Every structure is written in structure tokens, then in C-alpha cells.
Amino acid sequence: MESKPNIQAVAKLANVSIATVSRVINNQGGVRKKTEDRILKAIDELGYIRSAAARTMKKKETKTVGVIVPDIKNPFFPIVMAGIEQKAREKGYFTILSSTSESQAIEEEIVKNFIERGVDGVIITTANEDSDHLKVLQNQGIPIVAVDRSIQNLNVDTVIVDNEKGTYQAIQHLILQGHKRIGIICGPLNTTPAFKRLIGYKKALEDYNIPFNEQYVIHGDFQEQSGYKGTKELYSLDEQPTAIFSSNNLMSIGSLKALQDCNWILGKEVSFIGFDDIDIATFMNPKLTVVARPMNTLGELAFQLLHERISFKESVPRREYMLSPELKIRESCRLN
Amino acid sequence: MESKPNIQAVAKLANVSIATVSRVINNQGGVRKKTEDRILKAIDELGYIRSAAARTMKKKETKTVGVIVPDIKNPFFPIVMAGIEQKAREKGYFTILSSTSESQAIEEEIVKNFIERGVDGVIITTANEDSDHLKVLQNQGIPIVAVDRSIQNLNVDTVIVDNEKGTYQAIQHLILQGHKRIGIICGPLNTTPAFKRLIGYKKALEDYNIPFNEQYVIHGDFQEQSGYKGTKELYSLDEQPTAIFSSNNLMSIGSLKALQDCNWILGKEVSFIGFDDIDIATFMNPKLTVVARPMNTLGELAFQLLHERISFKESVPRREYMLSPELKIRESCRLN
DNA sequence: ATGAAAGCGCTAACAA
DNA sequence: TTGTTAGCGCTTTCAT
């Protein structure tokens, strides 16, 4: 039982031609019930499963969408992915997921591989928003949807979160509580999300006439370690900030660990707001105030856009959805 | 620029035969440098990417392994996946990931799809250890490696964690601190991990002559909600347990939330040990004692086994790795 | 209602 | 060193 039966084998066993078998496999009708039964039986008996490769060669479609994320270990992406998968399944599409570890080289490899495999479309949170390495997808006529990070100079449908607004609200919240020295731990500023969050930060300070101070801006990389290190830096400042804003979940975790290690008391000596709601948020004592993104919706919407694009190609104009994050006020910020 | 060039187009542009192009694509050598350059140039010019479908039809291999997990939202799996991906990349393999949401029906769909696509092997944490729905893979001669959950009646390489031992140590730890009424929140008992953890629990009680009491056994489903509900049940018991063991990370989160809502004070009124180290573990006050699994290693090992199996097929005997988890003693357990 | 046959893009055996 | 050619397994058109 160690060989893959093909359509020929089925045809022979059922005593029909391969064309008839194909009709049955694809539910095209026009086959006598009795014949169909015979074929179905043969398929079952042989354990026949049709080859996607052969099918793709003829049909030029795979009913597959490729998803590329920068960091599968960041819980944000699995949740977005869950949203994508669910919608995809509903439409009869299959998803394949790969993670780049924020490496553009790996991203290029993955893109190439996806093309080789003939994915019908790609949903991507790119590691590098300079889009040159993604042009190749466009050249092949493969639709792309950008999620969470937009793509420069490439005319693609986009689903992002209003990072600027989310951060603005967070910083505003801190300012209204009397904070003036507010630290921000940024992500890689060549990504829109990280950049926009910094913009939101600056804008809020400006609107409330608080001077921008470079020393309160920490340049992180969205990884836990940089949140940790950045927070220690802030702690060691002569004029410590009275509040910290962390630009993503992983860095929040690092930051919070640093707070503990420094014995810098959260919610008392220092207020804290993190971007993204995380498991720990409601366990901490005090509970964490966060900017929460609609992760599942992000994924669902992304697939929906992609699906429309696959179905109608150019006939739809480019669309950009900007979802609003929500400031969840809990207990980690106190009057200053 | 909207058509996919094929090997023919390249051959024509470079003024050679398709065979020569094929040789270049596959680095088979035996092509004059000058010819090769001409071909490479043509490939670049046309943006040619070879069709995996066509290639697969000839070669019967895809250099792809499929990974099936039951719940992509459980952070355990992305980390295992990261281990798999890394090793796979090293060996020139590509991974595709799908999540079943613990549904056997979806799992079957995914398996079928993987076969259609001709994956060279499958790494799976199955939603249902009764293996009938996986036999089809074996029939097609596709190697399987089971990760974290073994598969009944199917002779496959397996990488698991010593769940019994890990739990035993946890319960022993509690007992030695004087606990006698110990609650356990189980996962679905038709999965080995959940089952073995219960066994470890029972064994520890037995070894220390503590009577087993059914009322302290909560039947959960590895989801947060069941941890929450189960904990509330334990709380409402006339004879409350003095310690709780939770069988997985998600349920731990639910359980901890319930503790808070019940105002049942962790580390004081009730001790707690969770299976799997989670982000929140070291933030909680007190910090959580946990049984930690070597997640990344689990993934790396799984791919390694699969790769050997792909390369040598039957010539290798079936192997089973049982990795030891580690009891990380922190602060959530107190003398009783 | 069914079958014969062309051809998708590639690899590899054989020829030159 | 290069070219010719036979399939791989399927879908689809055209006959029957």
C-alpha cells in the first residue's frame, strides 16, 4: 500500500476513461449515477487523492494564500492568523504560513517559494517596507494585502491600525494625569507601526506643550530584550521619566521585568502603558493599561480584501482600512 | 508584465534548449560558463521563477514538510514551530503550518490537502490520537512525526515530554510542603499529555498515601475558559483544596483569573503550579512555580527525526524521544 | 453519457 | 557541451 494511485488507476478499476473520473472528482455532473458510484467506490478503494501539482499545471490556481509574518513567536501574529484562517476556510481557501524572523533575506526566499508554489495571493506583514523585494509578486500578477505594516511604493490593499491615534490617546492619558517626563520604547523606526507610534507620542507632547526630550526615546527592536534594556536606561537617567509607554507587547514584557529588577514600582513610582493587550495585563498588580488592537478583525479583513482582489483583480480600486485601537484603562497609571 | 514566463521563454531568449536552462536552474554543471551567463541574464530579465507544480510532477518531491497543530493561539505551538522552521531551513526544507482548532474534521481536511500538495513529510500534534484519519498518510508512504501527543496504533517517530514525571514532581513538591487536598485541572483525557498528567498526579498521591478524591479532579479542555470555570468549582467546594495544579498554560491563565475574582489569595490561601512556563509566570506576585517544557528543542528534534525518515525511509527503526520537563520552583507554593 | 487526446512546465535519459 | 524528447497526472475540448 505504498504507492500513490493516480487518476488512471481509478479509471481502470472503474472501467471508465480518465475524463469521466475527472468529471466526478470535480462534481461537474453529466455522469450517470451508476457510473459515478462505481468511480467513487474505486476512489475509495484505492485511497486516491488527486495531485495538486498536476491540477495546478492545468488550472493555474491553487486555492491557497500565503501568509508571511515577521515573528511567529509574537502572540499578535498567531491571533491575526487565526482570523485569516477562519475566513479562508469559509471560502474554500487554504493558508500556508511562514515566518521571516524579521529578516528580509528570509522574506525574499519565502516570497520566491510562494510564487513557485503558485499561491493565489499573499498576505504579508513585511520585515522591510521598502518594497523592492515584493515587486516580483506584482510582476507575476499575484495580489498582495499588507497587514499591520504598509508597504512603500506598492499599490496594495492594506489593513492597518491607527497607531498614531492609539499612541496619542495613551500619551494624552498620561499627560492628563500630570506626567511630563514620559519615556517611549520604540520599535524599529523603519516600520510604519513603530514610526507612527513615535509620531503619536510627539504629537501629544506638542499639543500639550511639553518639550520633546530625546533622552526619553529608547530605540528598541520589538523584542523583549530591548524593552528590558531600554527600561533600565530610562531608570538610570538623572531625571527619570514618571511614565513609560512601550510600543509593543514583547517589549512591554521586557520592560516590566526591568521594572521589577530595578525595584521601580509600577503604578506608584512609574506609570506604564503598553501597546497591545497581553495575557499578563490583567494579572499584574496593578493591572496594566494598554492600547489594544483588534487582532482577529485585522486578519479577517485582510483575507476578505485579498479574496476580493483574487476574484476581481484590477477592477477594484486600492483600499486601505485603518482600524482604531482601543485604550483600555486599568490601573498602571497614576496621577503624578 | 503580468504573465508568468516559463522555461521555454527563457530558453528562447537565451537561444538555447530548455534542457540547458534546466541544467542551470538546478546547478547540475556541464554548461559552458558563457552559456550559463546568458541564461542567467535571461532568467533575470524575464523574472522567471520555476513552477513548483511542474517540478513536483517529475521529481515526486516538494522539499516541504507540513506541520499540523491543534491550536495556533496557544503560545506553546508557535515556539515549537520556530524550532521546526529553523532546522528545516538549514536543510533546505520549507514548512507549511495549519491549525485544526482541535477539530478532527479540520485535521482530516488538512491532511488531505497536505497529501494533495505532496508534502514530503508531516509533523503533527494531533487533535485525536485515534489514528484512523492519519493512516492515509502512511498509505501514501508519507513519513509522520508526532510531537507532544503520541498517536495510537500508528508506528511513527515521536517526540514527547515526560508529562507523567513532570506532573509527579509538581505534585510531590506540593505534598512535601504539606498539601493533601490538591486540585488538578485536566485537559481532554483522550490526549496523552492530559492523561499522563493525571496519571502523574495520581501516582504522586499514591506514593505518599494521600487518598485520591474525585472532587478535586476538574475536567477541562486546555482552553482558558475551562481553567476559569474549574477553579471556581474548586473554590466552591466545602473542603477547598489548598493547592491547584493546572495542566496547561491557557487553563493556568483562566485559573489565575478565577483566583483573583474569588479573592482566593495565591500563594497564601492556595498554592499553585502550572504546566508550561508562560509570560505571566514571573510577573505574578508571587511568581509562579511551573513545570517547563523544552519547546524549542521539541520542534528541532521533530524536524530532525522527520528529515532522517524522509531520507532513509524504512531503514531506520521507529524512535521515541521523551524529553524531561523541568520544575521551576518560584513563589506560588507555600507550606500548608 | 462517455472517451480520445492535447498540453500545462518541467526533468532526465538518450543522442549528437 | 548542448539538444530532442518522453512522460509526470491532470483538465478540457472535441468527438462519438
mmCIF file of C-alpha atoms in Angstrom, chain A residues 167 184-187 193-194 197-198 222 245-249 251-252 273-276 293:
data_model
loop_
_atom_site.group_PDB
_atom_site.id
_atom_site.type_symbol
_atom_site.label_atom_id
_atom_site.label_comp_id
_atom_site.label_asym_id
_atom_site.label_seq_id
_atom_site.Cartn_x
_atom_site.Cartn_y
_atom_site.Cartn_z
ATOM 1 C CA THR A 167 -0.433 56.140 20.938
ATOM 2 C CA ILE A 184 8.786 55.770 24.989
ATOM 3 C CA ILE A 185 10.297 52.492 23.924
ATOM 4 C CA CYS A 186 10.135 52.392 20.164
ATOM 5 C CA GLY A 187 10.262 49.542 17.693
ATOM 6 C CA PRO A 193 3.831 50.962 13.196
ATOM 7 C CA ALA A 194 6.885 51.841 15.224
ATOM 8 C CA ARG A 197 3.649 55.382 17.377
ATOM 9 C CA LEU A 198 6.552 57.708 17.849
ATOM 10 C CA PHE A 222 10.163 44.884 19.161
ATOM 11 C CA PHE A 245 4.990 53.864 27.005
ATOM 12 C CA SER A 246 6.076 50.637 25.344
ATOM 13 C CA SER A 247 5.467 50.212 21.629
ATOM 14 C CA ASN A 248 4.668 46.523 21.595
ATOM 15 C CA ASN A 249 3.785 43.505 23.663
ATOM 16 C CA MET A 251 8.966 44.924 24.743
ATOM 17 C CA SER A 252 6.336 45.516 27.413
ATOM 18 C CA ILE A 273 1.031 51.882 29.158
ATOM 19 C CA GLY A 274 1.790 49.153 26.680
ATOM 20 C CA PHE A 275 0.781 48.727 23.079
ATOM 21 C CA ASP A 276 -1.220 45.519 22.675
ATOM 22 C CA ARG A 293 -5.593 46.240 18.652
#
